[in-house]
Structures are given as structure tokens and as C-alpha cells.
Amino acid sequence: MATSQYPFVIFPQGHKLIERFEYDLCTAMIFNLDGTQIKKTVLMLYGENTTIIRYEAFSGGHSVMAMVRPLCAFREHHQLAVENAGLDHNIV
């Protein structure tokens, strides 16, 4: 469900799975994955360096298993990122 823009290309193309967008106190995107709806709600806390992301699955009777792999830039928000070979890319 990810989408990133690079020079001359958008990859992966998770934006094509978005069924609708909601905004109330938080923003939410509803993705449609072959009939299973996944709702991703994002909340950024005012005055804090904190972001809360919540996923909900509405599957219509199917069991759903999710694997979440966070992408963390570890940089100031105005700086560009470069590869850090010293990072451990394994998720525990």
C-alpha cells in the first residue's frame, strides 16, 4: 500500500488501491485489496515528535494477516536522506 515518487517514476503504486479518503479529527485512507478493505488512520500529535498509525481490516468473513514494515528516514524533515550502511535493516 506504499507509494513513493522518484525522478520519472512512481513506485510502488499503492495509490491505485485507494478506494476513498476520509478526514475528521484524523486522516484516513481506505484501500481495497481484492474485496478486503484496509483502513489506515494517521494522527500526528501537536507539539510532539509522535505519529500514530492504526490499521483496521474489514474482510467480509475472511481471516486477514498483516505484515507492517515501517520506513523510517532518521533525518530532519527538511534534509535529504542518503544511504546509511551502518543501519541494521532487520525488523524484530
mmCIF file of N, CA, C and O in Angstrom:
data_model
loop_
_atom_site.group_PDB
_atom_site.id
_atom_site.type_symbol
_atom_site.label_atom_id
_atom_site.label_comp_id
_atom_site.label_asym_id
_atom_site.label_seq_id
_atom_site.Cartn_x
_atom_site.Cartn_y
_atom_site.Cartn_z
ATOM 1 N N MET A 1 0.820 -1.187 0.000
ATOM 2 C CA MET A 1 0.000 0.000 0.000
ATOM 3 C C MET A 1 0.865 1.252 0.000
ATOM 4 O O MET A 1 0.364 2.323 0.178
ATOM 5 N N ALA A 2 2.135 1.092 -0.221
ATOM 6 C CA ALA A 2 3.044 2.227 -0.221
ATOM 7 C C ALA A 2 3.081 2.899 -1.589
ATOM 8 O O ALA A 2 2.776 2.287 -2.609
ATOM 9 N N THR A 3 3.446 4.171 -1.576
ATOM 10 C CA THR A 3 3.648 4.929 -2.802
ATOM 11 C C THR A 3 4.797 5.896 -2.565
ATOM 12 O O THR A 3 4.800 6.629 -1.587
ATOM 13 N N SER A 4 5.772 5.873 -3.446
ATOM 14 C CA SER A 4 6.898 6.809 -3.382
ATOM 15 C C SER A 4 7.113 7.397 -4.768
ATOM 16 O O SER A 4 6.948 6.702 -5.778
ATOM 17 N N GLN A 5 7.498 8.677 -4.799
ATOM 18 C CA GLN A 5 7.768 9.330 -6.071
ATOM 19 C C GLN A 5 9.266 9.537 -6.213
ATOM 20 O O GLN A 5 9.910 10.104 -5.346
ATOM 21 N N TYR A 6 9.797 9.032 -7.314
ATOM 22 C CA TYR A 6 11.198 9.186 -7.669
ATOM 23 C C TYR A 6 11.256 9.936 -8.999
ATOM 24 O O TYR A 6 10.226 10.067 -9.675
ATOM 25 N N PRO A 7 12.435 10.428 -9.409
ATOM 26 C CA PRO A 7 12.504 11.094 -10.710
ATOM 27 C C PRO A 7 11.983 10.176 -11.822
ATOM 28 O O PRO A 7 12.469 9.061 -11.987
ATOM 29 N N PHE A 8 10.969 10.612 -12.512
ATOM 30 C CA PHE A 8 10.390 9.950 -13.686
ATOM 31 C C PHE A 8 9.606 8.671 -13.389
ATOM 32 O O PHE A 8 9.211 7.976 -14.317
ATOM 33 N N VAL A 9 9.384 8.332 -12.120
ATOM 34 C CA VAL A 9 8.643 7.098 -11.831
ATOM 35 C C VAL A 9 7.984 7.173 -10.446
ATOM 36 O O VAL A 9 8.502 7.827 -9.544
ATOM 37 N N ILE A 10 6.822 6.524 -10.313
ATOM 38 C CA ILE A 10 6.150 6.342 -9.024
ATOM 39 C C ILE A 10 6.162 4.853 -8.736
ATOM 40 O O ILE A 10 5.681 4.050 -9.542
ATOM 41 N N PHE A 11 6.756 4.459 -7.599
ATOM 42 C CA PHE A 11 6.871 3.044 -7.254
ATOM 43 C C PHE A 11 6.962 2.884 -5.752
ATOM 44 O O PHE A 11 7.651 3.659 -5.104
ATOM 45 N N PRO A 12 6.343 1.891 -5.153
ATOM 46 C CA PRO A 12 5.305 1.058 -5.743
ATOM 47 C C PRO A 12 4.030 1.868 -5.943
ATOM 48 O O PRO A 12 3.950 3.011 -5.501
ATOM 49 N N GLN A 13 3.038 1.294 -6.571
ATOM 50 C CA GLN A 13 1.847 2.047 -6.955
ATOM 51 C C GLN A 13 0.653 1.748 -6.052
ATOM 52 O O GLN A 13 -0.443 1.453 -6.509
ATOM 53 N N GLY A 14 0.886 1.868 -4.755
ATOM 54 C CA GLY A 14 -0.175 1.638 -3.775
ATOM 55 C C GLY A 14 -1.325 2.621 -3.895
ATOM 56 O O GLY A 14 -2.444 2.328 -3.477
ATOM 57 N N HIS A 15 -1.068 3.795 -4.466
ATOM 58 C CA HIS A 15 -2.127 4.794 -4.620
ATOM 59 C C HIS A 15 -3.279 4.288 -5.491
ATOM 60 O O HIS A 15 -4.407 4.741 -5.362
ATOM 61 N N LYS A 16 -3.018 3.311 -6.332
ATOM 62 C CA LYS A 16 -4.068 2.766 -7.194
ATOM 63 C C LYS A 16 -5.066 1.907 -6.416
ATOM 64 O O LYS A 16 -6.132 1.584 -6.919
ATOM 65 N N LEU A 17 -4.710 1.519 -5.189
ATOM 66 C CA LEU A 17 -5.590 0.694 -4.356
ATOM 67 C C LEU A 17 -6.505 1.525 -3.467
ATOM 68 O O LEU A 17 -7.372 0.978 -2.789
ATOM 69 N N ILE A 18 -6.320 2.862 -3.448
ATOM 70 C CA ILE A 18 -7.138 3.716 -2.579
ATOM 71 C C ILE A 18 -8.558 3.788 -3.116
ATOM 72 O O ILE A 18 -8.789 4.147 -4.260
ATOM 73 N N GLU A 19 -9.509 3.410 -2.262
ATOM 74 C CA GLU A 19 -10.924 3.459 -2.623
ATOM 75 C C GLU A 19 -11.535 4.803 -2.248
ATOM 76 O O GLU A 19 -12.322 5.371 -2.983
ATOM 77 N N ARG A 20 -11.156 5.314 -1.065
ATOM 78 C CA ARG A 20 -11.641 6.630 -0.653
ATOM 79 C C ARG A 20 -10.750 7.210 0.437
ATOM 80 O O ARG A 20 -9.940 6.507 1.037
ATOM 81 N N PHE A 21 -10.927 8.500 0.679
ATOM 82 C CA PHE A 21 -10.168 9.251 1.669
ATOM 83 C C PHE A 21 -11.168 9.894 2.619
ATOM 84 O O PHE A 21 -12.198 10.413 2.180
ATOM 85 N N GLU A 22 -10.877 9.858 3.915
ATOM 86 C CA GLU A 22 -11.754 10.464 4.912
ATOM 87 C C GLU A 22 -10.946 11.432 5.767
ATOM 88 O O GLU A 22 -9.768 11.209 6.031
ATOM 89 N N TYR A 23 -11.606 12.502 6.197
ATOM 90 C CA TYR A 23 -10.959 13.441 7.105
ATOM 91 C C TYR A 23 -11.972 13.868 8.149
ATOM 92 O O TYR A 23 -13.041 14.358 7.830
ATOM 93 N N ASP A 24 -11.625 13.639 9.391
ATOM 94 C CA ASP A 24 -12.430 14.108 10.520
ATOM 95 C C ASP A 24 -11.428 14.679 11.506
ATOM 96 O O ASP A 24 -10.776 15.657 11.190
ATOM 97 N N LEU A 25 -11.248 14.098 12.648
ATOM 98 C CA LEU A 25 -10.172 14.514 13.553
ATOM 99 C C LEU A 25 -8.832 13.986 13.063
ATOM 100 O O LEU A 25 -7.785 14.546 13.346
ATOM 101 N N CYS A 26 -8.876 12.881 12.339
ATOM 102 C CA CYS A 26 -7.684 12.252 11.763
ATOM 103 C C CYS A 26 -7.929 12.037 10.279
ATOM 104 O O CYS A 26 -9.063 12.015 9.826
ATOM 105 N N THR A 27 -6.850 11.840 9.543
ATOM 106 C CA THR A 27 -7.000 11.470 8.139
ATOM 107 C C THR A 27 -7.031 9.946 8.041
ATOM 108 O O THR A 27 -6.410 9.249 8.842
ATOM 109 N N ALA A 28 -7.774 9.449 7.062
ATOM 110 C CA ALA A 28 -7.857 8.004 6.862
ATOM 111 C C ALA A 28 -7.960 7.713 5.370
ATOM 112 O O ALA A 28 -8.614 8.449 4.629
ATOM 113 N N MET A 29 -7.292 6.649 4.956
ATOM 114 C CA MET A 29 -7.398 6.150 3.592
ATOM 115 C C MET A 29 -7.942 4.736 3.666
ATOM 116 O O MET A 29 -7.502 3.944 4.505
ATOM 117 N N ILE A 30 -8.905 4.440 2.808
ATOM 118 C CA ILE A 30 -9.456 3.101 2.737
ATOM 119 C C ILE A 30 -8.966 2.473 1.446
ATOM 120 O O ILE A 30 -9.190 3.006 0.355
ATOM 121 N N PHE A 31 -8.246 1.363 1.588
ATOM 122 C CA PHE A 31 -7.687 0.632 0.448
ATOM 123 C C PHE A 31 -8.563 -0.574 0.178
ATOM 124 O O PHE A 31 -9.095 -1.187 1.103
ATOM 125 N N ASN A 32 -8.690 -0.956 -1.082
ATOM 126 C CA ASN A 32 -9.440 -2.154 -1.457
ATOM 127 C C ASN A 32 -8.464 -3.153 -2.062
ATOM 128 O O ASN A 32 -7.880 -2.898 -3.108
ATOM 129 N N LEU A 33 -8.299 -4.274 -1.377
ATOM 130 C CA LEU A 33 -7.401 -5.335 -1.825
ATOM 131 C C LEU A 33 -8.232 -6.569 -2.157
ATOM 132 O O LEU A 33 -8.518 -7.382 -1.283
ATOM 133 N N ASP A 34 -8.686 -6.660 -3.377
ATOM 134 C CA ASP A 34 -9.489 -7.810 -3.829
ATOM 135 C C ASP A 34 -10.690 -8.065 -2.921
ATOM 136 O O ASP A 34 -10.935 -9.190 -2.499
ATOM 137 N N GLY A 35 -11.424 -7.015 -2.565
ATOM 138 C CA GLY A 35 -12.622 -7.158 -1.747
ATOM 139 C C GLY A 35 -12.403 -6.966 -0.261
ATOM 140 O O GLY A 35 -13.352 -6.768 0.479
ATOM 141 N N THR A 36 -11.187 -7.036 0.198
ATOM 142 C CA THR A 36 -10.873 -6.762 1.598
ATOM 143 C C THR A 36 -10.508 -5.289 1.725
ATOM 144 O O THR A 36 -9.657 -4.790 0.997
ATOM 145 N N GLN A 37 -11.186 -4.591 2.623
ATOM 146 C CA GLN A 37 -10.889 -3.177 2.839
ATOM 147 C C GLN A 37 -9.946 -3.021 4.027
ATOM 148 O O GLN A 37 -10.151 -3.628 5.075
ATOM 149 N N ILE A 38 -8.915 -2.215 3.828
ATOM 150 C CA ILE A 38 -7.961 -1.882 4.889
ATOM 151 C C ILE A 38 -8.062 -0.384 5.125
ATOM 152 O O ILE A 38 -7.899 0.407 4.200
ATOM 153 N N LYS A 39 -8.336 0.010 6.348
ATOM 154 C CA LYS A 39 -8.417 1.427 6.703
ATOM 155 C C LYS A 39 -7.154 1.819 7.454
ATOM 156 O O LYS A 39 -6.822 1.217 8.474
ATOM 157 N N LYS A 40 -6.449 2.808 6.930
ATOM 158 C CA LYS A 40 -5.224 3.311 7.555
ATOM 159 C C LYS A 40 -5.518 4.714 8.073
ATOM 160 O O LYS A 40 -5.807 5.627 7.307
ATOM 161 N N THR A 41 -5.460 4.888 9.396
ATOM 162 C CA THR A 41 -5.723 6.169 10.034
ATOM 163 C C THR A 41 -4.405 6.725 10.561
ATOM 164 O O THR A 41 -3.637 6.000 11.200
ATOM 165 N N VAL A 42 -4.144 8.012 10.288
ATOM 166 C CA VAL A 42 -2.892 8.647 10.695
ATOM 167 C C VAL A 42 -3.201 9.839 11.592
ATOM 168 O O VAL A 42 -4.025 10.688 11.244
ATOM 169 N N LEU A 43 -2.537 9.909 12.741
ATOM 170 C CA LEU A 43 -2.685 11.017 13.682
ATOM 171 C C LEU A 43 -1.298 11.489 14.093
ATOM 172 O O LEU A 43 -0.475 10.689 14.545
ATOM 173 N N MET A 44 -1.027 12.772 13.900
ATOM 174 C CA MET A 44 0.238 13.370 14.344
ATOM 175 C C MET A 44 -0.078 14.252 15.543
ATOM 176 O O MET A 44 -0.933 15.143 15.456
ATOM 177 N N LEU A 45 0.588 14.004 16.663
ATOM 178 C CA LEU A 45 0.294 14.729 17.894
ATOM 179 C C LEU A 45 0.927 16.115 17.872
ATOM 180 O O LEU A 45 2.128 16.265 17.604
ATOM 181 N N TYR A 46 0.117 17.115 18.149
ATOM 182 C CA TYR A 46 0.569 18.509 18.138
ATOM 183 C C TYR A 46 1.661 18.729 19.184
ATOM 184 O O TYR A 46 1.531 18.315 20.332
ATOM 185 N N GLY A 47 2.737 19.361 18.767
ATOM 186 C CA GLY A 47 3.812 19.712 19.688
ATOM 187 C C GLY A 47 4.717 18.554 20.077
ATOM 188 O O GLY A 47 5.572 18.696 20.933
ATOM 189 N N GLU A 48 4.507 17.385 19.479
ATOM 190 C CA GLU A 48 5.327 16.220 19.801
ATOM 191 C C GLU A 48 5.903 15.615 18.527
ATOM 192 O O GLU A 48 5.353 15.789 17.450
ATOM 193 N N ASN A 49 6.981 14.906 18.671
ATOM 194 C CA ASN A 49 7.578 14.180 17.551
ATOM 195 C C ASN A 49 6.986 12.773 17.536
ATOM 196 O O ASN A 49 7.689 11.782 17.687
ATOM 197 N N THR A 50 5.650 12.717 17.388
ATOM 198 C CA THR A 50 4.931 11.449 17.509
ATOM 199 C C THR A 50 3.891 11.317 16.404
ATOM 200 O O THR A 50 3.131 12.251 16.162
ATOM 201 N N THR A 51 3.876 10.174 15.758
ATOM 202 C CA THR A 51 2.854 9.847 14.767
ATOM 203 C C THR A 51 2.252 8.498 15.129
ATOM 204 O O THR A 51 2.970 7.543 15.416
ATOM 205 N N ILE A 52 0.929 8.445 15.138
ATOM 206 C CA ILE A 52 0.216 7.202 15.444
ATOM 207 C C ILE A 52 -0.465 6.736 14.160
ATOM 208 O O ILE A 52 -1.177 7.505 13.512
ATOM 209 N N ILE A 53 -0.241 5.480 13.791
ATOM 210 C CA ILE A 53 -0.863 4.902 12.604
ATOM 211 C C ILE A 53 -1.634 3.666 13.040
ATOM 212 O O ILE A 53 -1.096 2.794 13.721
ATOM 213 N N ARG A 54 -2.894 3.609 12.644
ATOM 214 C CA ARG A 54 -3.759 2.481 13.019
ATOM 215 C C ARG A 54 -4.299 1.830 11.743
ATOM 216 O O ARG A 54 -4.749 2.507 10.834
ATOM 217 N N TYR A 55 -4.252 0.500 11.703
ATOM 218 C CA TYR A 55 -4.785 -0.259 10.578
ATOM 219 C C TYR A 55 -5.984 -1.067 11.057
ATOM 220 O O TYR A 55 -5.934 -1.687 12.115
ATOM 221 N N GLU A 56 -7.050 -1.066 10.266
ATOM 222 C CA GLU A 56 -8.225 -1.892 10.541
ATOM 223 C C GLU A 56 -8.569 -2.650 9.265
ATOM 224 O O GLU A 56 -8.539 -2.075 8.175
ATOM 225 N N ALA A 57 -8.909 -3.913 9.401
ATOM 226 C CA ALA A 57 -9.284 -4.731 8.247
ATOM 227 C C ALA A 57 -10.766 -5.068 8.306
ATOM 228 O O ALA A 57 -11.277 -5.439 9.359
ATOM 229 N N PHE A 58 -11.434 -4.894 7.176
ATOM 230 C CA PHE A 58 -12.834 -5.258 7.025
ATOM 231 C C PHE A 58 -12.892 -6.247 5.874
ATOM 232 O O PHE A 58 -12.821 -5.870 4.707
ATOM 233 N N SER A 59 -12.976 -7.534 6.220
ATOM 234 C CA SER A 59 -12.745 -8.559 5.213
ATOM 235 C C SER A 59 -13.986 -9.308 4.758
ATOM 236 O O SER A 59 -13.899 -10.121 3.862
ATOM 237 N N GLY A 60 -15.108 -9.087 5.392
ATOM 238 C CA GLY A 60 -16.306 -9.808 4.986
ATOM 239 C C GLY A 60 -16.229 -11.298 5.260
ATOM 240 O O GLY A 60 -16.664 -12.105 4.456
ATOM 241 N N GLY A 61 -15.644 -11.688 6.378
ATOM 242 C CA GLY A 61 -15.611 -13.088 6.761
ATOM 243 C C GLY A 61 -14.296 -13.801 6.519
ATOM 244 O O GLY A 61 -14.129 -14.918 6.961
ATOM 245 N N HIS A 62 -13.370 -13.194 5.827
ATOM 246 C CA HIS A 62 -12.062 -13.814 5.595
ATOM 247 C C HIS A 62 -11.143 -13.511 6.781
ATOM 248 O O HIS A 62 -11.297 -12.515 7.453
ATOM 249 N N SER A 63 -10.184 -14.380 7.023
ATOM 250 C CA SER A 63 -9.160 -14.045 8.007
ATOM 251 C C SER A 63 -8.094 -13.216 7.286
ATOM 252 O O SER A 63 -7.822 -13.415 6.111
ATOM 253 N N VAL A 64 -7.525 -12.256 8.008
ATOM 254 C CA VAL A 64 -6.556 -11.331 7.428
ATOM 255 C C VAL A 64 -5.299 -11.340 8.280
ATOM 256 O O VAL A 64 -5.376 -11.298 9.506
ATOM 257 N N MET A 65 -4.153 -11.434 7.638
ATOM 258 C CA MET A 65 -2.881 -11.337 8.337
ATOM 259 C C MET A 65 -2.098 -10.185 7.713
ATOM 260 O O MET A 65 -2.053 -10.065 6.490
ATOM 261 N N ALA A 66 -1.521 -9.336 8.544
ATOM 262 C CA ALA A 66 -0.796 -8.170 8.033
ATOM 263 C C ALA A 66 0.650 -8.209 8.489
ATOM 264 O O ALA A 66 0.955 -8.637 9.601
ATOM 265 N N MET A 67 1.530 -7.752 7.607
ATOM 266 C CA MET A 67 2.933 -7.564 7.947
ATOM 267 C C MET A 67 3.237 -6.079 7.739
ATOM 268 O O MET A 67 3.066 -5.578 6.633
ATOM 269 N N VAL A 68 3.614 -5.410 8.794
ATOM 270 C CA VAL A 68 3.892 -3.976 8.726
ATOM 271 C C VAL A 68 5.395 -3.774 8.805
ATOM 272 O O VAL A 68 6.044 -4.268 9.726
ATOM 273 N N ARG A 69 5.932 -3.076 7.816
ATOM 274 C CA ARG A 69 7.367 -2.794 7.769
ATOM 275 C C ARG A 69 7.551 -1.285 7.724
ATOM 276 O O ARG A 69 7.444 -0.675 6.662
ATOM 277 N N PRO A 70 7.788 -0.642 8.877
ATOM 278 C CA PRO A 70 7.907 0.816 8.912
ATOM 279 C C PRO A 70 9.122 1.308 8.119
ATOM 280 O O PRO A 70 10.180 0.676 8.128
ATOM 281 N N LEU A 71 8.945 2.409 7.433
ATOM 282 C CA LEU A 71 10.031 3.062 6.724
ATOM 283 C C LEU A 71 10.393 4.306 7.521
ATOM 284 O O LEU A 71 9.611 5.247 7.615
ATOM 285 N N CYS A 72 11.549 4.298 8.154
ATOM 286 C CA CYS A 72 11.997 5.410 8.994
ATOM 287 C C CYS A 72 13.216 6.053 8.356
ATOM 288 O O CYS A 72 14.194 5.364 8.054
ATOM 289 N N ALA A 73 13.162 7.366 8.149
ATOM 290 C CA ALA A 73 14.254 8.067 7.473
ATOM 291 C C ALA A 73 15.375 8.470 8.429
ATOM 292 O O ALA A 73 16.503 8.651 8.008
ATOM 293 N N PHE A 74 15.078 8.637 9.714
ATOM 294 C CA PHE A 74 16.073 9.041 10.710
ATOM 295 C C PHE A 74 16.821 10.296 10.256
ATOM 296 O O PHE A 74 18.043 10.313 10.182
ATOM 297 N N ARG A 75 16.078 11.332 9.906
ATOM 298 C CA ARG A 75 16.661 12.585 9.443
ATOM 299 C C ARG A 75 15.729 13.720 9.822
ATOM 300 O O ARG A 75 14.575 13.512 10.157
ATOM 301 N N GLU A 76 16.233 14.951 9.774
ATOM 302 C CA GLU A 76 15.387 16.116 9.954
ATOM 303 C C GLU A 76 14.429 16.214 8.767
ATOM 304 O O GLU A 76 14.776 15.824 7.654
ATOM 305 N N HIS A 77 13.261 16.745 8.972
ATOM 306 C CA HIS A 77 12.246 16.736 7.921
ATOM 307 C C HIS A 77 12.593 17.624 6.721
ATOM 308 O O HIS A 77 12.016 17.467 5.653
ATOM 309 N N HIS A 78 13.545 18.550 6.857
ATOM 310 C CA HIS A 78 13.951 19.392 5.736
ATOM 311 C C HIS A 78 15.214 18.886 5.043
ATOM 312 O O HIS A 78 15.678 19.501 4.100
ATOM 313 N N GLN A 79 15.775 17.791 5.492
ATOM 314 C CA GLN A 79 17.011 17.281 4.910
ATOM 315 C C GLN A 79 16.739 16.094 3.986
ATOM 316 O O GLN A 79 15.770 15.369 4.169
ATOM 317 N N LEU A 80 17.623 15.930 3.000
ATOM 318 C CA LEU A 80 17.558 14.757 2.137
ATOM 319 C C LEU A 80 18.235 13.583 2.827
ATOM 320 O O LEU A 80 19.147 13.769 3.630
ATOM 321 N N ALA A 81 17.813 12.384 2.522
ATOM 322 C CA ALA A 81 18.402 11.196 3.120
ATOM 323 C C ALA A 81 19.398 10.562 2.153
ATOM 324 O O ALA A 81 19.216 10.589 0.951
ATOM 325 N N VAL A 82 20.450 10.002 2.714
ATOM 326 C CA VAL A 82 21.407 9.215 1.940
ATOM 327 C C VAL A 82 21.510 7.854 2.622
ATOM 328 O O VAL A 82 21.153 7.695 3.782
ATOM 329 N N GLU A 83 22.002 6.859 1.905
ATOM 330 C CA GLU A 83 22.091 5.516 2.458
ATOM 331 C C GLU A 83 23.019 5.494 3.663
ATOM 332 O O GLU A 83 24.090 6.087 3.653
ATOM 333 N N ASN A 84 22.588 4.794 4.702
ATOM 334 C CA ASN A 84 23.390 4.604 5.898
ATOM 335 C C ASN A 84 23.687 3.109 5.998
ATOM 336 O O ASN A 84 22.856 2.324 6.448
ATOM 337 N N ALA A 85 24.872 2.713 5.561
ATOM 338 C CA ALA A 85 25.236 1.299 5.542
ATOM 339 C C ALA A 85 25.332 0.702 6.961
ATOM 340 O O ALA A 85 25.310 -0.511 7.124
ATOM 341 N N GLY A 86 25.439 1.557 7.978
ATOM 342 C CA GLY A 86 25.565 1.077 9.343
ATOM 343 C C GLY A 86 24.236 0.693 9.988
ATOM 344 O O GLY A 86 24.217 0.134 11.080
ATOM 345 N N LEU A 87 23.103 0.974 9.336
ATOM 346 C CA LEU A 87 21.808 0.637 9.905
ATOM 347 C C LEU A 87 21.540 -0.858 9.814
ATOM 348 O O LEU A 87 21.849 -1.496 8.796
ATOM 349 N N ASP A 88 20.963 -1.414 10.856
ATOM 350 C CA ASP A 88 20.523 -2.805 10.858
ATOM 351 C C ASP A 88 19.130 -2.831 10.258
ATOM 352 O O ASP A 88 18.184 -2.313 10.844
ATOM 353 N N HIS A 89 18.959 -3.421 9.082
ATOM 354 C CA HIS A 89 17.687 -3.408 8.376
ATOM 355 C C HIS A 89 16.747 -4.521 8.833
ATOM 356 O O HIS A 89 15.625 -4.606 8.320
ATOM 357 N N ASN A 90 17.168 -5.351 9.755
ATOM 358 C CA ASN A 90 16.315 -6.424 10.248
ATOM 359 C C ASN A 90 15.279 -5.881 11.223
ATOM 360 O O ASN A 90 15.597 -5.058 12.066
ATOM 361 N N ILE A 91 14.061 -6.340 11.068
ATOM 362 C CA ILE A 91 12.973 -5.925 11.954
ATOM 363 C C ILE A 91 12.716 -7.053 12.934
ATOM 364 O O ILE A 91 12.546 -8.201 12.552
ATOM 365 N N VAL A 92 12.658 -6.706 14.209
ATOM 366 C CA VAL A 92 12.465 -7.708 15.251
ATOM 367 C C VAL A 92 11.024 -7.706 15.682
ATOM 368 O O VAL A 92 10.386 -6.740 15.803
#
